[in-house]
Short mmCIF file of C-alpha atoms in Angstrom, two decimals:
data_model
loop_
_atom_site.label_atom_id
_atom_site.label_comp_id
_atom_site.label_asym_id
_atom_site.label_seq_id
_atom_site.Cartn_x
_atom_site.Cartn_y
_atom_site.Cartn_z
CA MET A 1 155.17 104.83 104.10
CA PRO A 2 154.06 101.99 106.38
CA VAL A 3 150.56 102.49 107.73
CA THR A 4 148.44 100.27 109.92
CA VAL A 5 145.01 99.41 108.57
CA ARG A 6 142.36 98.19 110.99
CA TYR A 7 139.16 96.60 109.69
CA PHE A 8 135.83 96.59 111.50
CA ALA A 9 132.46 94.86 111.17
CA GLY A 10 131.62 94.05 107.53
CA ALA A 11 135.06 95.18 106.34
CA ARG A 12 136.72 92.81 108.80
CA ALA A 13 134.46 90.00 107.66
CA ALA A 14 135.38 90.70 104.03
CA VAL A 15 139.12 90.75 104.69
CA GLY A 16 139.35 88.04 107.34
CA VAL A 17 141.91 89.83 109.53
CA ASP A 18 141.65 92.63 112.09
CA THR A 19 144.77 94.50 111.11
CA GLU A 20 147.44 94.66 108.44
CA THR A 21 150.35 96.88 107.49
CA ARG A 22 150.53 98.53 104.06
CA GLU A 23 152.80 100.93 102.22
CA ALA A 24 150.90 103.91 100.86
CA GLY A 25 151.54 107.64 100.40
CA THR A 26 147.97 108.89 100.24
CA LEU A 27 144.58 107.70 101.35
CA ALA A 28 143.53 107.26 97.70
CA GLU A 29 146.54 105.04 97.08
CA LEU A 30 145.76 103.00 100.16
CA VAL A 31 142.07 102.54 99.33
CA GLY A 32 143.00 101.49 95.78
CA GLN A 33 145.42 98.92 97.17
CA LEU A 34 142.87 97.50 99.58
CA ALA A 35 140.31 97.03 96.82
CA ASP A 36 142.88 95.30 94.60
CA ALA A 37 144.30 93.13 97.36
CA HIS A 38 141.09 91.92 98.95
CA GLY A 39 138.80 91.60 95.99
CA GLU A 40 135.15 92.12 95.37
CA ARG A 41 133.82 91.39 98.83
CA LEU A 42 135.72 94.29 100.36
CA GLU A 43 135.24 96.45 97.29
CA ARG A 44 131.49 96.24 97.77
CA VAL A 45 131.79 97.49 101.35
CA LEU A 46 134.35 100.28 100.77
CA PRO A 47 132.09 102.94 99.18
CA ALA A 48 130.00 103.07 102.37
CA CYS A 49 132.94 103.06 104.79
CA SER A 50 134.29 105.84 106.94
CA PHE A 51 138.07 106.08 106.87
CA LEU A 52 139.43 107.39 110.13
CA VAL A 53 143.03 108.50 109.89
CA ASP A 54 144.44 108.61 113.42
CA GLY A 55 140.91 109.10 114.72
CA THR A 56 139.72 111.75 112.29
CA SER A 57 137.18 110.73 109.70
CA THR A 58 138.32 112.04 106.36
CA ARG A 59 136.74 112.26 102.93
CA ASP A 60 139.82 113.84 101.40
CA ARG A 61 141.33 110.97 99.44
CA ALA A 62 144.36 113.10 98.54
CA LEU A 63 145.33 113.18 102.22
CA VAL A 64 149.00 112.35 102.70
CA LEU A 65 149.46 109.57 105.25
CA ALA A 66 152.19 110.14 107.80
CA PRO A 67 154.42 107.14 108.51
CA GLY A 68 152.92 105.05 111.27
CA SER A 69 149.40 106.37 110.69
CA VAL A 70 146.53 104.16 111.76
CA VAL A 71 143.66 104.01 109.27
CA ASP A 72 140.39 102.53 110.54
CA VAL A 73 138.03 101.15 107.91
CA LEU A 74 134.56 101.32 109.38
CA PRO A 75 131.30 100.44 107.65
CA PRO A 76 128.17 102.15 108.94
CA PHE A 77 124.93 100.49 109.89
CA ALA A 78 121.82 101.98 111.38
CA GLY A 79 119.92 99.08 112.92
CA GLY A 80 118.32 99.46 116.30
CA MET B 1 136.27 111.35 128.73
CA GLN B 2 135.29 112.26 132.26
CA LEU B 3 132.47 114.77 132.43
CA PRO B 4 130.68 116.61 135.23
CA PRO B 5 127.30 115.15 136.29
CA LEU B 6 124.59 116.03 133.81
CA VAL B 7 121.79 116.27 136.35
CA GLU B 8 121.45 117.97 139.73
CA PRO B 9 120.41 115.67 142.59
CA ALA B 10 116.78 115.44 143.71
CA ALA B 11 116.08 116.77 147.21
CA ASP B 12 115.73 113.35 148.82
CA LEU B 13 114.92 109.65 148.46
CA SER B 14 111.87 108.10 150.11
CA ILE B 15 112.18 105.07 152.38
CA ASP B 16 110.80 102.91 149.56
CA GLU B 17 113.44 104.30 147.22
CA VAL B 18 116.25 103.65 149.69
CA ARG B 19 115.11 100.02 149.96
CA ARG B 20 114.72 99.62 146.21
CA TYR B 21 118.05 101.16 145.25
CA SER B 22 120.13 99.87 148.17
CA ARG B 23 122.60 98.01 145.91
CA HIS B 24 123.38 101.29 144.18
CA LEU B 25 123.52 103.28 147.40
CA ILE B 26 126.25 101.11 148.89
CA ILE B 27 128.55 101.63 145.89
CA PRO B 28 130.61 104.65 147.00
CA ASP B 29 130.79 106.09 143.45
CA VAL B 30 127.00 106.14 143.12
CA GLY B 31 125.75 106.55 146.68
CA MET B 32 122.88 108.77 147.74
CA ASP B 33 124.14 111.61 145.57
CA GLY B 34 124.22 109.54 142.38
CA GLN B 35 120.85 107.95 143.06
CA LYS B 36 119.28 111.36 143.64
CA ARG B 37 120.69 112.49 140.31
CA LEU B 38 119.14 109.44 138.62
CA LYS B 39 115.83 110.27 140.28
CA ASN B 40 115.97 113.79 138.90
CA ALA B 41 117.05 112.70 135.40
CA LYS B 42 114.86 112.89 132.32
CA VAL B 43 116.00 110.48 129.62
CA LEU B 44 114.42 110.08 126.20
CA ALA B 45 114.65 106.80 124.29
CA VAL B 46 114.22 107.26 120.56
CA GLY B 47 112.67 103.97 119.56
CA ALA B 48 111.32 101.20 121.80
CA GLY B 49 112.72 98.42 119.66
CA GLY B 50 115.79 96.21 119.90
CA LEU B 51 118.04 98.73 121.62
CA GLY B 52 115.27 100.72 123.29
CA SER B 53 114.06 97.59 125.11
CA PRO B 54 117.09 96.92 127.32
CA VAL B 55 117.86 100.63 127.62
CA LEU B 56 114.40 101.46 128.96
CA MET B 57 114.16 98.40 131.19
CA TYR B 58 117.54 98.92 132.85
CA LEU B 59 117.16 102.69 133.20
CA ALA B 60 113.74 102.11 134.76
CA ALA B 61 115.19 99.58 137.17
CA ALA B 62 118.09 101.91 137.93
CA GLY B 63 115.69 104.59 139.10
CA VAL B 64 115.79 107.19 136.33
CA GLY B 65 112.90 109.41 137.39
CA THR B 66 111.49 110.30 133.98
CA LEU B 67 111.67 108.14 130.87
CA GLY B 68 110.36 109.42 127.56
CA ILE B 69 109.67 107.17 124.59
CA VAL B 70 109.40 108.28 120.97
CA GLU B 71 107.73 105.49 119.04
CA PHE B 72 104.95 105.39 116.46
CA ASP B 73 105.01 101.69 115.60
CA THR B 74 102.97 98.72 116.81
CA VAL B 75 104.34 95.43 118.13
CA ASP B 76 104.81 92.80 115.45
CA GLU B 77 105.45 89.12 116.09
CA SER B 78 108.84 89.42 114.36
CA ASN B 79 109.89 91.96 117.03
CA LEU B 80 109.68 89.48 119.88
CA GLN B 81 112.95 87.70 118.99
CA ARG B 82 114.84 90.68 120.43
CA GLN B 83 112.54 93.47 121.68
CA ILE B 84 112.15 92.06 125.15
CA ILE B 85 110.19 94.97 126.57
CA HIS B 86 107.22 93.62 124.58
CA GLY B 87 105.53 90.25 125.07
CA GLN B 88 103.26 87.88 123.21
CA SER B 89 100.10 89.57 124.47
CA ASP B 90 101.36 92.94 123.16
CA VAL B 91 101.33 91.92 119.49
CA GLY B 92 99.30 94.51 117.62
CA ARG B 93 99.47 97.06 120.46
CA SER B 94 101.22 100.41 120.41
CA LYS B 95 104.89 99.84 121.20
CA ALA B 96 104.98 102.98 123.32
CA GLU B 97 102.10 101.78 125.50
CA SER B 98 103.46 98.26 125.69
CA ALA B 99 106.85 99.63 126.77
CA ARG B 100 105.21 101.85 129.38
CA ASP B 101 103.39 98.86 130.89
CA SER B 102 106.64 96.88 131.16
CA ILE B 103 108.44 99.84 132.74
CA LYS B 104 105.64 100.31 135.27
CA GLU B 105 105.89 96.61 136.17
CA ILE B 106 109.67 96.92 136.68
CA ASN B 107 109.49 100.20 138.59
CA PRO B 108 106.21 102.01 139.29
CA LEU B 109 108.12 105.06 140.55
CA VAL B 110 109.17 106.03 137.02
CA ASP B 111 107.25 108.81 135.29
CA VAL B 112 106.81 107.55 131.70
CA ARG B 113 106.05 110.05 128.95
CA LEU B 114 104.95 108.82 125.55
CA HIS B 115 105.54 110.63 122.27
CA GLU B 116 103.57 108.50 119.85
CA THR B 117 104.72 110.22 116.72
CA ARG B 118 107.25 109.86 113.95
CA LEU B 119 110.24 112.01 114.86
CA ASP B 120 110.91 114.64 112.22
CA SER B 121 112.37 118.09 111.76
CA SER B 122 109.12 119.74 112.85
CA ASN B 123 108.82 118.07 116.26
CA VAL B 124 112.32 116.96 117.26
CA GLU B 125 113.41 120.13 119.05
CA GLU B 126 110.18 120.48 121.02
CA ILE B 127 110.45 116.84 122.20
CA PHE B 128 114.21 116.75 122.88
CA SER B 129 114.19 120.01 124.84
CA GLN B 130 112.13 118.31 127.57
CA TYR B 131 114.98 115.87 128.39
CA ASP B 132 118.52 115.91 129.80
CA LEU B 133 119.81 113.03 127.73
CA ILE B 134 118.79 111.25 124.54
CA VAL B 135 119.40 107.56 123.81
CA ASP B 136 119.31 106.77 120.11
CA GLY B 137 118.02 103.32 119.19
CA THR B 138 116.37 104.08 115.87
CA ASP B 139 116.64 101.90 112.82
CA ASN B 140 117.46 104.15 109.87
CA PHE B 141 120.09 106.65 108.77
CA ALA B 142 117.68 109.55 108.20
CA THR B 143 116.50 109.51 111.83
CA ARG B 144 120.05 109.07 113.09
CA TYR B 145 121.25 112.23 111.33
CA LEU B 146 118.11 114.00 112.56
CA VAL B 147 118.78 112.96 116.17
CA ASN B 148 122.41 114.03 115.89
CA ASP B 149 121.73 117.42 114.38
CA ALA B 150 118.94 118.18 116.85
CA CYS B 151 121.23 117.25 119.77
CA VAL B 152 123.97 119.49 118.37
CA LEU B 153 121.56 122.41 117.96
CA LEU B 154 120.15 121.93 121.48
CA ASP B 155 123.56 121.22 123.09
CA LYS B 156 122.34 117.82 124.33
CA PRO B 157 124.53 114.79 124.87
CA TYR B 158 123.32 111.50 123.47
CA VAL B 159 124.19 107.85 123.67
CA TRP B 160 124.29 106.28 120.25
CA GLY B 161 124.10 102.56 119.49
CA SER B 162 123.73 100.64 116.28
CA ILE B 163 123.43 96.95 115.42
CA TYR B 164 123.52 94.67 112.40
CA ARG B 165 123.71 90.88 112.33
CA PHE B 166 126.57 90.12 114.79
CA ASP B 167 128.08 93.60 114.94
CA GLY B 168 127.45 96.47 117.30
CA GLN B 169 128.75 100.01 117.53
CA VAL B 170 128.21 102.30 120.48
CA SER B 171 129.43 105.76 121.46
CA VAL B 172 128.53 109.01 123.18
CA PHE B 173 128.22 112.17 121.13
CA TRP B 174 128.18 115.65 122.61
CA ASN B 175 129.22 118.40 120.28
CA GLU B 176 129.94 120.85 123.04
CA HIS B 177 132.55 118.57 124.62
CA GLY B 178 133.64 116.25 121.83
CA PRO B 179 132.71 114.78 118.48
CA ASN B 180 129.23 114.35 117.05
CA TYR B 181 127.94 111.59 114.76
CA ARG B 182 128.96 113.51 111.64
CA ASP B 183 132.57 113.47 112.84
CA LEU B 184 132.37 109.68 112.58
CA TYR B 185 130.09 109.35 109.58
CA PRO B 186 130.13 112.69 107.70
CA VAL B 187 127.65 111.57 105.06
CA PRO B 188 125.16 108.71 104.86
CA PRO B 189 126.12 105.67 102.78
CA PRO B 190 124.88 105.53 99.20
CA PRO B 191 121.16 104.68 99.26
CA GLY B 192 120.36 101.01 99.22
CA MET B 193 123.96 100.02 99.94
CA VAL B 194 123.68 99.25 103.65
CA PRO B 195 120.91 96.80 104.50
CA SER B 196 118.70 97.36 107.53
CA CYS B 197 118.11 94.72 110.19
CA ALA B 198 114.76 94.03 108.50
CA GLU B 199 116.64 93.22 105.30
CA GLY B 200 119.81 91.65 106.65
CA GLY B 201 118.80 90.29 110.04
CA VAL B 202 120.16 90.75 113.52
CA LEU B 203 121.15 88.41 116.32
CA GLY B 204 118.50 89.04 118.97
CA VAL B 205 120.79 89.01 121.98
CA LEU B 206 123.10 91.55 120.31
CA CYS B 207 120.54 94.15 121.39
CA ALA B 208 121.17 93.27 125.03
CA THR B 209 124.93 93.75 124.74
CA VAL B 210 124.78 97.06 122.91
CA GLY B 211 121.70 98.34 124.77
CA ALA B 212 123.31 97.52 128.12
CA ILE B 213 126.37 99.57 127.18
CA GLN B 214 124.10 102.44 126.18
CA ALA B 215 122.28 102.24 129.52
CA THR B 216 125.63 102.09 131.34
CA GLU B 217 126.81 105.24 129.58
CA ALA B 218 123.53 106.97 130.39
CA VAL B 219 123.95 106.22 134.11
CA LYS B 220 127.56 107.46 134.00
CA LEU B 221 126.64 110.69 132.21
CA ILE B 222 123.78 111.43 134.62
CA THR B 223 125.84 110.79 137.73
CA GLY B 224 129.18 112.06 136.42
CA ILE B 225 131.15 108.90 137.20
CA GLY B 226 133.80 107.06 135.22
CA GLU B 227 135.12 107.57 131.71
CA THR B 228 132.38 107.92 129.14
CA LEU B 229 132.57 106.83 125.51
CA LEU B 230 132.69 110.45 124.35
CA GLY B 231 135.50 110.51 121.78
CA ARG B 232 135.61 106.73 121.56
CA LEU B 233 133.61 104.25 119.50
CA MET B 234 133.22 100.76 120.90
CA VAL B 235 132.92 98.14 118.18
CA TYR B 236 131.55 94.77 119.25
CA ASP B 237 131.91 91.60 117.21
CA ALA B 238 129.73 88.87 118.69
CA LEU B 239 131.17 86.12 116.48
CA GLU B 240 134.79 86.90 117.30
CA MET B 241 133.68 87.98 120.79
CA THR B 242 135.85 91.08 120.71
CA PHE B 243 135.38 94.67 121.78
CA ARG B 244 137.64 97.02 119.87
CA GLU B 245 137.96 100.72 120.40
CA ILE B 246 138.28 103.48 117.84
CA LYS B 247 139.34 106.96 118.78
CA VAL B 248 136.99 109.55 117.28
CA ARG B 249 138.14 113.13 117.00
CA LYS B 250 136.26 116.22 115.92
CA ASP B 251 136.76 116.73 112.19
CA PRO B 252 138.39 120.16 111.85
CA GLU B 253 137.07 120.30 108.27
CA GLY B 254 133.55 119.30 109.30
CA GLU B 255 130.79 121.61 108.19
CA PRO B 256 129.06 123.24 111.16
CA ILE B 257 125.48 122.16 111.79
CA THR B 258 123.39 125.31 111.68
CA GLY B 259 119.87 123.96 111.19
CA LEU B 260 117.79 120.90 110.43
CA ILE B 261 117.56 119.69 106.84
CA ASP B 262 115.42 117.28 104.80
CA TYR B 263 116.86 114.03 106.17
CA GLU B 264 114.99 111.69 103.84
CA ALA B 265 116.43 113.51 100.84
CA PHE B 266 119.87 113.67 102.50
CA CYS B 267 119.87 109.91 103.02
CA GLY B 268 118.24 109.14 99.67
CA VAL B 269 115.29 107.26 101.05
CA VAL B 270 113.78 105.21 98.25
CA SER B 271 110.02 104.65 98.08
CA GLU B 272 108.64 101.13 98.35
CA GLU B 273 107.41 101.26 94.79
CA ALA B 274 110.89 102.21 93.58
CA GLN B 275 112.46 99.48 95.69
CA GLU B 276 110.17 96.92 94.12
CA ALA B 277 110.95 98.19 90.63
CA ALA B 278 114.68 98.09 91.34
CA ALA B 279 114.69 94.57 92.78
CA GLY B 280 116.30 92.38 90.12
CA SER B 281 116.47 95.32 87.71
CA THR B 282 119.59 97.01 89.04
CA ILE B 283 122.99 96.88 87.40
CA THR B 284 126.35 98.06 88.71
CA VAL B 285 128.56 100.56 86.94
CA ASP B 286 130.94 97.69 86.16
CA GLU B 287 128.12 95.87 84.40
CA LEU B 288 127.26 99.06 82.54
CA LYS B 289 130.88 99.40 81.42
CA ASP B 290 130.89 95.76 80.27
CA MET B 291 127.72 96.37 78.24
CA MET B 292 129.37 99.38 76.59
CA ASP B 293 132.61 97.55 75.91
CA ALA B 294 130.70 94.62 74.44
CA GLY B 295 128.99 97.03 72.02
CA LYS B 296 125.49 96.17 73.24
CA ASP B 297 122.69 98.24 71.79
CA PHE B 298 120.81 100.03 74.56
CA GLU B 299 119.66 103.51 75.47
CA LEU B 300 121.35 105.08 78.50
CA ILE B 301 119.11 107.74 80.00
CA ASP B 302 120.29 110.23 82.60
CA VAL B 303 117.28 111.33 84.69
CA ARG B 304 119.04 114.18 86.50
CA GLU B 305 118.59 117.90 85.85
CA PRO B 306 120.39 119.75 83.04
CA ASN B 307 122.76 121.59 85.42
CA GLU B 308 123.88 118.31 86.93
CA TYR B 309 124.40 116.85 83.45
CA GLU B 310 126.69 119.80 82.73
CA ILE B 311 128.83 119.04 85.80
CA VAL B 312 129.48 115.45 84.89
CA SER B 313 127.86 112.78 82.73
CA ILE B 314 128.40 109.24 81.58
CA PRO B 315 129.45 109.09 77.89
CA GLY B 316 126.52 108.42 75.58
CA ALA B 317 123.86 109.21 78.18
CA LYS B 318 120.81 111.10 76.98
CA LEU B 319 119.29 113.60 79.42
CA VAL B 320 115.61 113.10 80.28
CA PRO B 321 114.88 114.61 83.72
CA LYS B 322 112.97 112.38 86.11
CA ASP B 323 109.95 114.66 86.38
CA GLU B 324 109.45 114.43 82.61
CA ILE B 325 109.27 110.66 82.99
CA LEU B 326 107.05 110.66 86.08
CA SER B 327 104.61 113.06 84.45
CA GLY B 328 104.49 110.85 81.38
CA ARG B 329 105.55 113.67 79.05
CA ALA B 330 108.82 112.01 78.11
CA LEU B 331 107.56 108.46 77.70
CA ALA B 332 107.14 108.96 73.95
CA GLN B 333 110.85 109.76 73.69
CA LEU B 334 111.84 106.37 75.08
CA PRO B 335 112.90 103.77 72.53
CA GLN B 336 110.65 100.74 72.02
CA ASP B 337 113.24 98.71 70.13
CA LYS B 338 116.09 98.46 72.63
CA PRO B 339 116.63 98.05 76.35
CA ILE B 340 116.57 101.14 78.55
CA VAL B 341 119.18 101.81 81.23
CA LEU B 342 118.38 104.67 83.63
CA HIS B 343 120.83 106.44 85.88
CA CYS B 344 120.98 109.51 88.10
CA LYS B 345 123.47 110.82 90.67
CA THR B 346 123.31 108.00 93.22
CA GLY B 347 120.52 105.64 92.20
CA VAL B 348 117.58 107.10 94.10
CA ARG B 349 115.89 109.13 91.38
CA SER B 350 116.63 106.50 88.74
CA ALA B 351 114.84 103.92 90.91
CA GLU B 352 111.79 106.20 91.07
CA ALA B 353 111.94 106.73 87.31
CA LEU B 354 112.37 102.99 86.80
CA ALA B 355 109.08 102.31 88.56
CA ALA B 356 107.31 104.75 86.21
CA VAL B 357 109.01 103.38 83.11
CA LYS B 358 108.15 99.80 84.05
CA ASN B 359 104.54 100.79 84.71
CA ALA B 360 104.46 102.26 81.21
CA GLY B 361 105.29 98.84 79.82
CA PHE B 362 109.07 98.92 79.48
CA LYS B 363 109.49 95.69 81.41
CA ASP B 364 113.19 95.16 80.56
CA ALA B 365 114.33 98.54 81.84
CA VAL B 366 117.05 98.60 84.50
CA HIS B 367 118.77 101.29 86.54
CA VAL B 368 122.35 101.82 87.63
CA GLN B 369 123.25 101.40 91.29
CA GLY B 370 125.21 104.37 92.59
CA GLY B 371 124.62 106.40 89.43
CA VAL B 372 127.19 108.76 87.95
CA THR B 373 128.85 109.04 91.38
CA ALA B 374 129.73 105.36 91.29
CA TRP B 375 130.83 105.74 87.66
CA ALA B 376 133.18 108.57 88.63
CA THR B 377 134.61 106.72 91.62
CA ARG B 378 134.97 103.30 90.00
CA ILE B 379 135.15 103.54 86.21
CA ASP B 380 136.46 106.95 85.20
CA LYS B 381 138.26 108.43 88.15
CA ALA B 382 139.16 111.56 86.17
CA LEU B 383 135.52 112.67 86.36
CA PRO B 384 134.40 114.95 89.16
CA THR B 385 131.82 114.04 91.79
CA TYR B 386 129.52 116.60 93.31
#
């Protein structure tokens, strides 16, 4: 299923683009793909990231992605 | 999301106030009514640092009647690159007092209340309950979860901002009307994984951009004008010079917040001694796997508790709970003839144990970043995490 992946902050810096389209059935499948496709720099960031599927942050990697879903990959930081 | 005004208007404005705030008063959306609401508002800034500086200065100038400051730190020279509420002559002074002096210089009509203490579970509710709105500009995850949970429990809205290097994130959280911080970041990142500004740096002027948005949202919430950032996260990239928006919804699966917890433990705060021990003596789970595959001779020691070991363990790991190591009782069990690799659940306890083991003379000992959790998510995905 085609899903739109949007990268932010450190994840965007690791990938080099804001957005891309991927084919994935579940969140786990998608996250696996991203790590493989973008290499170590992104892989280092991913364990800290929130994944927002159509605006809802989800920790359930088995989540089935609906076609056309937007997945935001968002690393946290706490500086102030 | 448009919200009703947070604060009732004050009875009136003095002639001095009318003169001072005239540029607000002639904006129809603010007007006398909005300015009276600002006058009556009590806003608390958590932290008078990078974000707290512009937030406090602009809210003071805008005529917020009462500004509280929670800050225990003193002004350091390295703060001056971005914390513009403090000046050269403030170095070494209390940040709270220094901030108060700057506010009084900008607007003597503001009532400034100082809370010169470290915010924690024992004092947060007593302090927050004195204010209408909280602005979070702290610098660590533990305090951020504390601020969030306290605001949820007290039904307070808060304006949240966060910065790192060239990146900023800003939003409004108000559990009663929309998402809270845990709907965006349900759990803190693995300890030691996300560097702080002190470790990774921050572009000084980034504070102005993010802090100004926080102050803008505060004014809007108080006066009830415009569309707030509740339910939206604004992500700023200073290098690309872009603002991008993320929709944030309430997580229907999110666990309700029913009380305050131990936030340092929740966020896996590592002691300075452990950090020092871990510097240069930390391996990843991939490196651990490589060592195993290469048939290297080493002792893998799991410093968790027996019940955790039962849930999941790394093959070949020997269980020696951390307290046994810290007390010295287990030191005799450690091998002298081969390298020691320590691990725990996430890398916090193993870092503490590493400091003790190194002090006992095992200079080559290392610990595993991310612990068995990282092992289960990266190396053997069939294993459970807990």
